[in-house]
Each structure stands twice: as C-alpha cells, then as structure tokens.
XYZ file of C-alpha atoms in Angstrom:
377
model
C 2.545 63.390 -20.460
C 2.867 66.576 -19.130
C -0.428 67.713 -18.914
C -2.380 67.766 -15.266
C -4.591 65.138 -13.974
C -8.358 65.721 -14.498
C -11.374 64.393 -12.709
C -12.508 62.599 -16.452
C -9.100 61.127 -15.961
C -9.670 59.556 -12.685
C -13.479 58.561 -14.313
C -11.762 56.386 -17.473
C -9.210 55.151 -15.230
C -11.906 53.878 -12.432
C -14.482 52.904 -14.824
C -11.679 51.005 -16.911
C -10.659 48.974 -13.673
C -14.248 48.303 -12.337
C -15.206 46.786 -15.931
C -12.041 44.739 -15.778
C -13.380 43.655 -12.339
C -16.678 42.964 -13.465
C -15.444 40.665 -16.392
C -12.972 38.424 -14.094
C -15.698 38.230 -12.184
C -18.304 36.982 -14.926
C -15.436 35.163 -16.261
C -14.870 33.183 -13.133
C -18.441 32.390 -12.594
C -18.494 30.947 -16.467
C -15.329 28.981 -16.458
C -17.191 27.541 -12.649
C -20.396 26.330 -14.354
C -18.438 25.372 -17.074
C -16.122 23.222 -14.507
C -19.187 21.428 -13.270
C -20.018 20.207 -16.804
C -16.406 19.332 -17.405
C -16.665 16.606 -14.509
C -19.216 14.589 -15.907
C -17.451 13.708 -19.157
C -14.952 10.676 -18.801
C -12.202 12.325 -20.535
C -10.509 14.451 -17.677
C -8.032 16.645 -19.761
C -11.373 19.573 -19.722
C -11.096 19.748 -16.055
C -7.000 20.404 -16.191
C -8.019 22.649 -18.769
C -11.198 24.827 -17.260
C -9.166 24.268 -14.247
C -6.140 26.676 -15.007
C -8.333 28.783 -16.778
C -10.017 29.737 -13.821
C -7.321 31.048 -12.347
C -5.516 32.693 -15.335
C -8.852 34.479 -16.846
C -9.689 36.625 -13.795
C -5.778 37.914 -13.418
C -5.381 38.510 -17.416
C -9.018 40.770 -17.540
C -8.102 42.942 -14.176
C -4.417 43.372 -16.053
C -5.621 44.222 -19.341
C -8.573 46.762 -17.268
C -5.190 48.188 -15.155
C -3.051 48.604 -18.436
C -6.297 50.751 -20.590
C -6.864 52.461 -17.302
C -3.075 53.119 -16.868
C -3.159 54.441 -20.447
C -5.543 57.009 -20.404
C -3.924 58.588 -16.802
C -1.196 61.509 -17.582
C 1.656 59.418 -16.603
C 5.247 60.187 -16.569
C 7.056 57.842 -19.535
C 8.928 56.237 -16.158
C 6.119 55.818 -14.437
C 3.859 54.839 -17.033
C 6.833 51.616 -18.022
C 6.884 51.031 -14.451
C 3.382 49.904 -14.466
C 3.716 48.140 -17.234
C 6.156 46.445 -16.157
C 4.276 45.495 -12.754
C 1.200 44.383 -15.055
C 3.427 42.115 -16.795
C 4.770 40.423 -14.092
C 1.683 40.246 -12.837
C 0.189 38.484 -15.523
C 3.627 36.165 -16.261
C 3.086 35.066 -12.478
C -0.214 33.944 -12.796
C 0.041 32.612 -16.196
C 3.430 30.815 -14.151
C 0.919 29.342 -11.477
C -1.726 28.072 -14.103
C 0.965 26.260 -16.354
C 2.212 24.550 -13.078
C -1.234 23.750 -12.061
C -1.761 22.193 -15.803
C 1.370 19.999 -16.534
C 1.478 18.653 -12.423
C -2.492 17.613 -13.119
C -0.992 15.824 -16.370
C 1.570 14.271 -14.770
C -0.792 12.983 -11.981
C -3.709 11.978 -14.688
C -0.677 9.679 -16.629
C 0.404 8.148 -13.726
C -3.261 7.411 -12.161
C -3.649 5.980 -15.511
C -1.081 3.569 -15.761
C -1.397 2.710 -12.098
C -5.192 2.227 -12.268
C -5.529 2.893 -8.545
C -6.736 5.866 -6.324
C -3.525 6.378 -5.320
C -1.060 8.813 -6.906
C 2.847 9.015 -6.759
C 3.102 13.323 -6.002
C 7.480 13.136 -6.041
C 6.784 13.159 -9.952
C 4.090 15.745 -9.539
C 6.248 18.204 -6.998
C 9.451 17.879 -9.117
C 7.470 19.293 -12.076
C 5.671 21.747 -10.122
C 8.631 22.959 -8.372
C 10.490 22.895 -12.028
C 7.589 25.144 -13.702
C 7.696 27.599 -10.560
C 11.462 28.181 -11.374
C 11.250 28.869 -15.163
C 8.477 31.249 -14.243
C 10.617 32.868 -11.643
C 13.451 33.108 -13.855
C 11.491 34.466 -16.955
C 9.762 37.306 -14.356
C 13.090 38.079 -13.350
C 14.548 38.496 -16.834
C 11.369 40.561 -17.585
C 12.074 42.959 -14.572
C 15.546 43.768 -15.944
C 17.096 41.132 -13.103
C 20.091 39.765 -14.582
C 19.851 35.959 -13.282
C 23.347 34.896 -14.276
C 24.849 35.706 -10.742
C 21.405 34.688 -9.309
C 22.411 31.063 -11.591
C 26.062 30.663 -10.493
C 25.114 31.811 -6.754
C 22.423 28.772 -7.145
C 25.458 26.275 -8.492
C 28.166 27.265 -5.451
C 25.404 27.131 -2.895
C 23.613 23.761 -4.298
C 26.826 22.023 -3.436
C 26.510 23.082 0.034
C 23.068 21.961 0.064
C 23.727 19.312 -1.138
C 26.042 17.902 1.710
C 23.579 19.549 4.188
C 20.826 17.324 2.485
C 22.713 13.667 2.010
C 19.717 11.582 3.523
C 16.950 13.962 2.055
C 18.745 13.767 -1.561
C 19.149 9.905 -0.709
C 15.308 9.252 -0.328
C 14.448 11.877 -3.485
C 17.037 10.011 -5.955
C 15.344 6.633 -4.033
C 12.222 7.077 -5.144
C 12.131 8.416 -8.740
C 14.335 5.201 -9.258
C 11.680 2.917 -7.732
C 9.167 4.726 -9.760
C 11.183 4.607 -13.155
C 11.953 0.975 -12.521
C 8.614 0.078 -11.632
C 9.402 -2.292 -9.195
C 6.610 -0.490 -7.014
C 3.751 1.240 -8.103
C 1.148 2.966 -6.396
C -1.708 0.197 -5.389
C 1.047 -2.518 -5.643
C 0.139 -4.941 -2.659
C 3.751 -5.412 -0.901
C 5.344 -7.409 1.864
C 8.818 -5.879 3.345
C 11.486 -8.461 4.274
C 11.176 -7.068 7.650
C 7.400 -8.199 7.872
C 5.372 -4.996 7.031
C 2.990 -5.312 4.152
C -0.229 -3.521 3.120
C -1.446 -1.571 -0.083
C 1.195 1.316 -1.584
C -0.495 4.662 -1.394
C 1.813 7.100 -2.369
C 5.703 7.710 -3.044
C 6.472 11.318 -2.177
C 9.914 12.402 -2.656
C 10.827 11.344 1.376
C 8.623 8.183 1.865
C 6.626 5.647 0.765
C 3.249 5.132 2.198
C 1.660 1.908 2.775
C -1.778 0.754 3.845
C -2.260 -1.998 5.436
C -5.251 -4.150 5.406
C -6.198 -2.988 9.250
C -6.403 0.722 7.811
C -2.836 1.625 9.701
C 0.121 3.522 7.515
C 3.807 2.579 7.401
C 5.847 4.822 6.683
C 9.058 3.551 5.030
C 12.104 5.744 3.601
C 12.716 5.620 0.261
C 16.451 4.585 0.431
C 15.223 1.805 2.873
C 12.525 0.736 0.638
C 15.053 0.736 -2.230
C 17.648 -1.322 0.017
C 15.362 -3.677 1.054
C 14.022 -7.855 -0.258
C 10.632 -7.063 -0.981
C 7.441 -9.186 -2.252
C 4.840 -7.492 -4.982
C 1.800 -9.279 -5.007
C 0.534 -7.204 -8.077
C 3.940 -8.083 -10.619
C 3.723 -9.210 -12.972
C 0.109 -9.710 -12.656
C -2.485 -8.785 -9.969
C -3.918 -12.448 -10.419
C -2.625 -14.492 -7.844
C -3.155 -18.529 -6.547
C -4.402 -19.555 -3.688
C -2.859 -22.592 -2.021
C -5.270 -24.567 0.824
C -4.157 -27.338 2.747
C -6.694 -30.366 2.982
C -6.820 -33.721 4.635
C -9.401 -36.754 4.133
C -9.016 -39.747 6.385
C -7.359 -43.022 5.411
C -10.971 -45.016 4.087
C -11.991 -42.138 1.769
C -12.115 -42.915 -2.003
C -9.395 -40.829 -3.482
C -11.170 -40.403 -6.846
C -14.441 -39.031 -4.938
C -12.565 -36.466 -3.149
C -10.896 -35.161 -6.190
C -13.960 -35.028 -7.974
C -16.358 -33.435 -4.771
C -13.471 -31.078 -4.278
C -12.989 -29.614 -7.566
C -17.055 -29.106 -7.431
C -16.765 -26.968 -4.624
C -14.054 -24.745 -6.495
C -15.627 -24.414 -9.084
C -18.525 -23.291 -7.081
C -16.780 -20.836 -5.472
C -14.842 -19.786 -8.225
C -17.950 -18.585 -10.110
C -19.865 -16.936 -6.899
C -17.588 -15.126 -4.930
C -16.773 -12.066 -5.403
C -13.084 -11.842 -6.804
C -12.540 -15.534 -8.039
C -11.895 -16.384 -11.198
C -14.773 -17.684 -13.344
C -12.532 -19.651 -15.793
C -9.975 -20.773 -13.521
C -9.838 -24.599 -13.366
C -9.354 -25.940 -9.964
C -6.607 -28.233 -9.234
C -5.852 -30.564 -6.665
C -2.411 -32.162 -6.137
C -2.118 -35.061 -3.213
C 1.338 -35.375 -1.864
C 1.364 -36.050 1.849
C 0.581 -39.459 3.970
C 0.106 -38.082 7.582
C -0.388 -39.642 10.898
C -4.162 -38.796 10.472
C -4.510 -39.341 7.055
C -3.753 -37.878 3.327
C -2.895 -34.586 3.071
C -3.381 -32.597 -0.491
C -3.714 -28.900 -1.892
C -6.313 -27.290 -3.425
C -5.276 -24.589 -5.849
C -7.271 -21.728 -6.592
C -7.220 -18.286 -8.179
C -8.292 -14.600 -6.978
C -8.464 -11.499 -8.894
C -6.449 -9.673 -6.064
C -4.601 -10.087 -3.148
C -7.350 -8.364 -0.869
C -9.648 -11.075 -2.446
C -8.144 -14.293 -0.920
C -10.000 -13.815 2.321
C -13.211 -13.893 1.499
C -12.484 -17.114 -0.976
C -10.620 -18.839 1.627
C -13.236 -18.414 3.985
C -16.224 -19.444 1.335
C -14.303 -22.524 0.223
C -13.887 -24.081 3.672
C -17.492 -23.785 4.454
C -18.537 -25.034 1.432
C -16.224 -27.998 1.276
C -17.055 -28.683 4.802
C -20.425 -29.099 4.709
C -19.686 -31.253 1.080
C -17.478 -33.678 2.893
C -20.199 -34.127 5.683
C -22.787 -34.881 2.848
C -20.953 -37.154 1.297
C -19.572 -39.141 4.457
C -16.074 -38.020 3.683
C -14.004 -38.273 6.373
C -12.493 -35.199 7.576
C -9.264 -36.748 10.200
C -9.242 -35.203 13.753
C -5.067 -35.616 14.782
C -4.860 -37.821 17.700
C -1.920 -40.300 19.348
C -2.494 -44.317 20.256
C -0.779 -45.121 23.516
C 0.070 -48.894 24.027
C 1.309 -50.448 27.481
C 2.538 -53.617 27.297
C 3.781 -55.530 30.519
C 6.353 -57.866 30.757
C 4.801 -61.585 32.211
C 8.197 -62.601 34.470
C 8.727 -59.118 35.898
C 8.461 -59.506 40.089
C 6.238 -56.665 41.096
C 7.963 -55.481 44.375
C 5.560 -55.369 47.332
C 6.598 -53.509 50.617
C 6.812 -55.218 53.094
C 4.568 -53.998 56.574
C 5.241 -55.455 59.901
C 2.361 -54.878 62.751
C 3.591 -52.871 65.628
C 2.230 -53.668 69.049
C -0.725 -50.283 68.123
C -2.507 -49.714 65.505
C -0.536 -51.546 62.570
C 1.983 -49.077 63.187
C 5.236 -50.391 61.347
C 8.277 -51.971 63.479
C 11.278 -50.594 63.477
C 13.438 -53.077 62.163
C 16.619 -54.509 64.048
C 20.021 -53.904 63.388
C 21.355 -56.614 61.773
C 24.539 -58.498 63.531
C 27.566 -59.510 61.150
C 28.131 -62.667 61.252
C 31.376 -64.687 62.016
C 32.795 -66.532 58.647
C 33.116 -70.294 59.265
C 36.649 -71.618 60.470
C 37.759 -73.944 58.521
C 39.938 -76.980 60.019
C 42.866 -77.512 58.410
C-alpha cells in the first residue's frame, strides 16, 4: 500500500492482536479444564490429544490475530510477505512441537501397554521425538525459501564423521533398540546379570539400561554390555515363577504324614498370602538320605519374583509350628564321636626317682659300656 499509516490503523491492528490474545487465553483455560476431565476416563488417547492442543490452540489464535492485524496495516507487498512468512513459521513450529509431543506420548502409551509396568523405555520415545523435530525443521526451512539440499548432503559428509567420533555412543543406541525389538528385556522384566547384579528394569534410554534393585539402589549398565552379556529374566516367558524349599524330617517320621501335613501347609499358604497362587497344587519330591535325616523339596508357585519372600517366609512358620503339632521331627545336624581303646596296649608311665629334697627328680647316671664276653677258644 502506499497510503500513510493512520491512528484507526494502529486501533484495528492493536485491537486485532489483543482479541487474538484474549482467545489463546480463553482457549488455554478451556482445553485446561477440559484436561482435568480427560484424566479421569481410562482411555488415555484424550489426554495426548487435549494435551497438544493446549499448546497448538494458543500459538494458532495469536497468529491468525497477527495475520488480520497485519492485514489491515499499510504494508509494503515485501514487508507485508515477510510477515507472513514469520506467522507461518511460527505456526509450522508450534504445530512441529505439538505433533512431536503427540506421536512420542503414543509411542510411550504402546509400550506402557505392552509392558504393563510403570516403567517406560524413552530411546523409542527420543528417536521419534528427535525424528518429528527434524521434518518440522526441514519443512520450516523449505517454507522460508532455505534450500535444504546442501543443508542434506552437508548432514551426510559430516554424519560420517560423527559417526567415528560417536563409536561407543552409536554402540549403546543400536544396543538397545535391538534389546527392545527382540524383547529379550522389557521394562519391569526382573533380571539377574551374569556378573551378579539383578533388580527390576526401569528404563532403556538410548545409553543405558536402568535397573532397580530390590534395596531401592540403580545399576546402571551400558547397553552394548547388557547386550554382550548371559543374563537371567525372571518375567520370560511368564512372570509366574516356582519356588523350590529345602526340608528335612528326622529318620522315625512317617513319610506318608509328612507328605500329607506338608502339602496342607501349601496349600494354606498358597491361598492366603499375598502373591501365591490359589490353584497351584503343591508338590513335594523326597530325594535325599542325610546324616540327620531325609531331605525333600517343597515346590511352590508365586505370582512374581518380588513375591517369593514373603511366601518363603509364611511357609516356614507355618510348617514349623505344623511339624511341632504333630510331633514331627524336625533333625538338628550333629556328629557321634566313638573312642575305642585297645585292651593289650602298655600305657607308658614316667618314671620319678626321689631326690634327697622335696621329691625333686635324680639326675640319672651315665651309663658305662660294658665289656663283651671273651670267649675261650
């Protein structure tokens, strides 16, 4: 336009931005009540949803208020496509950041899903977020006039060098979306390392896995070492697991009534402690004459690996104070030492000679050679 700049100008401009202000605003107070409701439902794709609106709403009213304001100012056409163009990006960016905000909260809602634990595994979650942030920088770029195919073969010369630079870092990364895709570990997998460390898998990043263990410390093991490494899962290919105790009766107990008193108690216990299994049958398996007496095992079942304590510790109470009952004899190790004593052994007695005080013992005389017998010829 070529016309000059009014004060009514500045007024449609001004009020044009404040209403655009005003309805972010209202907006963001809306899609925030509407958040809270959102979290009570069970289904949790409306609080990705209300989630990324939140942040998009606001940005797209004040652009749209800018771009009406923009319109009715007497703007030169270079100036006037050069805030356009700045409202564009403006809105492409934020519309960027709430499509990365949406698909990483998918990504993290299918995996806590499949997982079924509190944990999450964020290398899947960064890789995608990192991915969206690119294509969003790329398309702003392209939008801005920015040709991006030197920006693209600058990225492939220089991601070799990075690459070399990066060996151990690109080691872990590659590491752990392997683990992940394999499923050999899984977030809330129970796991014991070859090396000795075990505890509860939090999360897999894309550097390290992070493990729990039952004292509340964290391990922190590498990827490519976790990957390299003879590991145990407790929770594949089932988070039931058996419990093996090691019993002993005494050598006068009635085999039959231990069986049967035993499998009582674990039955018992299966049904009233908190992670047995209900409709697990108990089983016990003799196999071992001791010095003491017979050893057998006891085999029962827990939910999880966190719940063999507490049945381990119920069970031997309970089948303690069963055995007393029923005068089953629980055998304390001990060792029978027998001294025998041979009849025509001499037992050598020293021998004491008086001295002139006291009883004092003589020195004894030094004994003279004697002479071997001639004998005539």
């Amino acid at each position: 336009m070529n016309r000059a700049l009014t004060w009514h100008d500045l007024l449609i401009a001004g009020a044009a931005i404040a209403i655009g202000l005003g309805a972010g605003l209202l907006l963001r107070l809306a899609l925030r009540w509407l958040g809270e409701r959102a979290t009570r439902t069970r289904w949790g794709g409306d609080d990705i949803i209300v989630g990324a609106l939140r942040l998009l709403a606001p940005w797209g009213a004040f652009a749209l208020a800018a771009s009406a304001g923009a319109a009715a100012l007497p703007l030169t056409p270079t100036v006037g496509h050069n805030v356009n163009q700045v409202l564009v990006a403006l809105l492409i960016l934020a519309a960027t950041l709430a499509a990365a905000r949406v698909i990483a909260d998918l990504v993290q809602s299918v995996t806590l899903s499949r997982s079924a634990v509190a944990g999450s595994a964020t290398i899947f979650v960064n890789i995608t977020r990192v991915t969206v942030l690119a294509i969003g920088v790329l398309v702003l770029l392209q939008t801005l006039g920015i040709s991006i195919a030197p920006l693209l073969t600058a990225l492939g010369v220089g991601g070799l060098a990075v690459a070399l630079a990066m060996q151990d870092t690109l080691a872990n990364l590659f590491a752990g979306v392997h683990i992940l895709v394999s499923k050999t570990v899984q977030p809330g997998d129970y796991i014991r390392l070859s090396s000795g460390e075990d505890g509860y898998v939090v999360d897999i990043n894309w550097r390290n896995t992070v493990v729990r263990q039952l004292s509340d410390n964290l391990v922190i093991i590498p990827n490519s070492k976790l990957a390299g490494t003879i590991m145990t899962n407790y929770h594949r290919p089932e988070q039931q697991m058996s419990l093996l105790i090691q019993v002993a009766v005494g050598y006068g107990s009635d085999l039959d009534q231990v069986e049967q008193v035993t499998k009582e108690v674990a039955g018992k216990i299966m049904s009233e402690v908190a992670g047995g299994v209900p409709d697990h049958e108990s089983l016990v398996r003799f196999h071992t004459f001791t010095e003491a007496g017979i050893g057998f095992t006891v085999i029962l079942r827990a939910l999880e690996f966190g719940d063999q304590y507490l049945i381990k510790h119920e069970f031997i109470k309970a089948l303690y104070g069963r055995y007393r009952a029923e005068g089953i004899e629980i055998p304390v190790p001990g060792r029978t030492v027998i001294m025998r004593r041979q009849e025509n052994a001499a037992i050598p007695r020293p021998r004491r000679e008086q001295g002139e005080q006291g009883g004092q013992r003589k020195p004894q005389e030094p004994q003279v050679p004697r002479k071997p017998l001639e004998q005539n010829s």
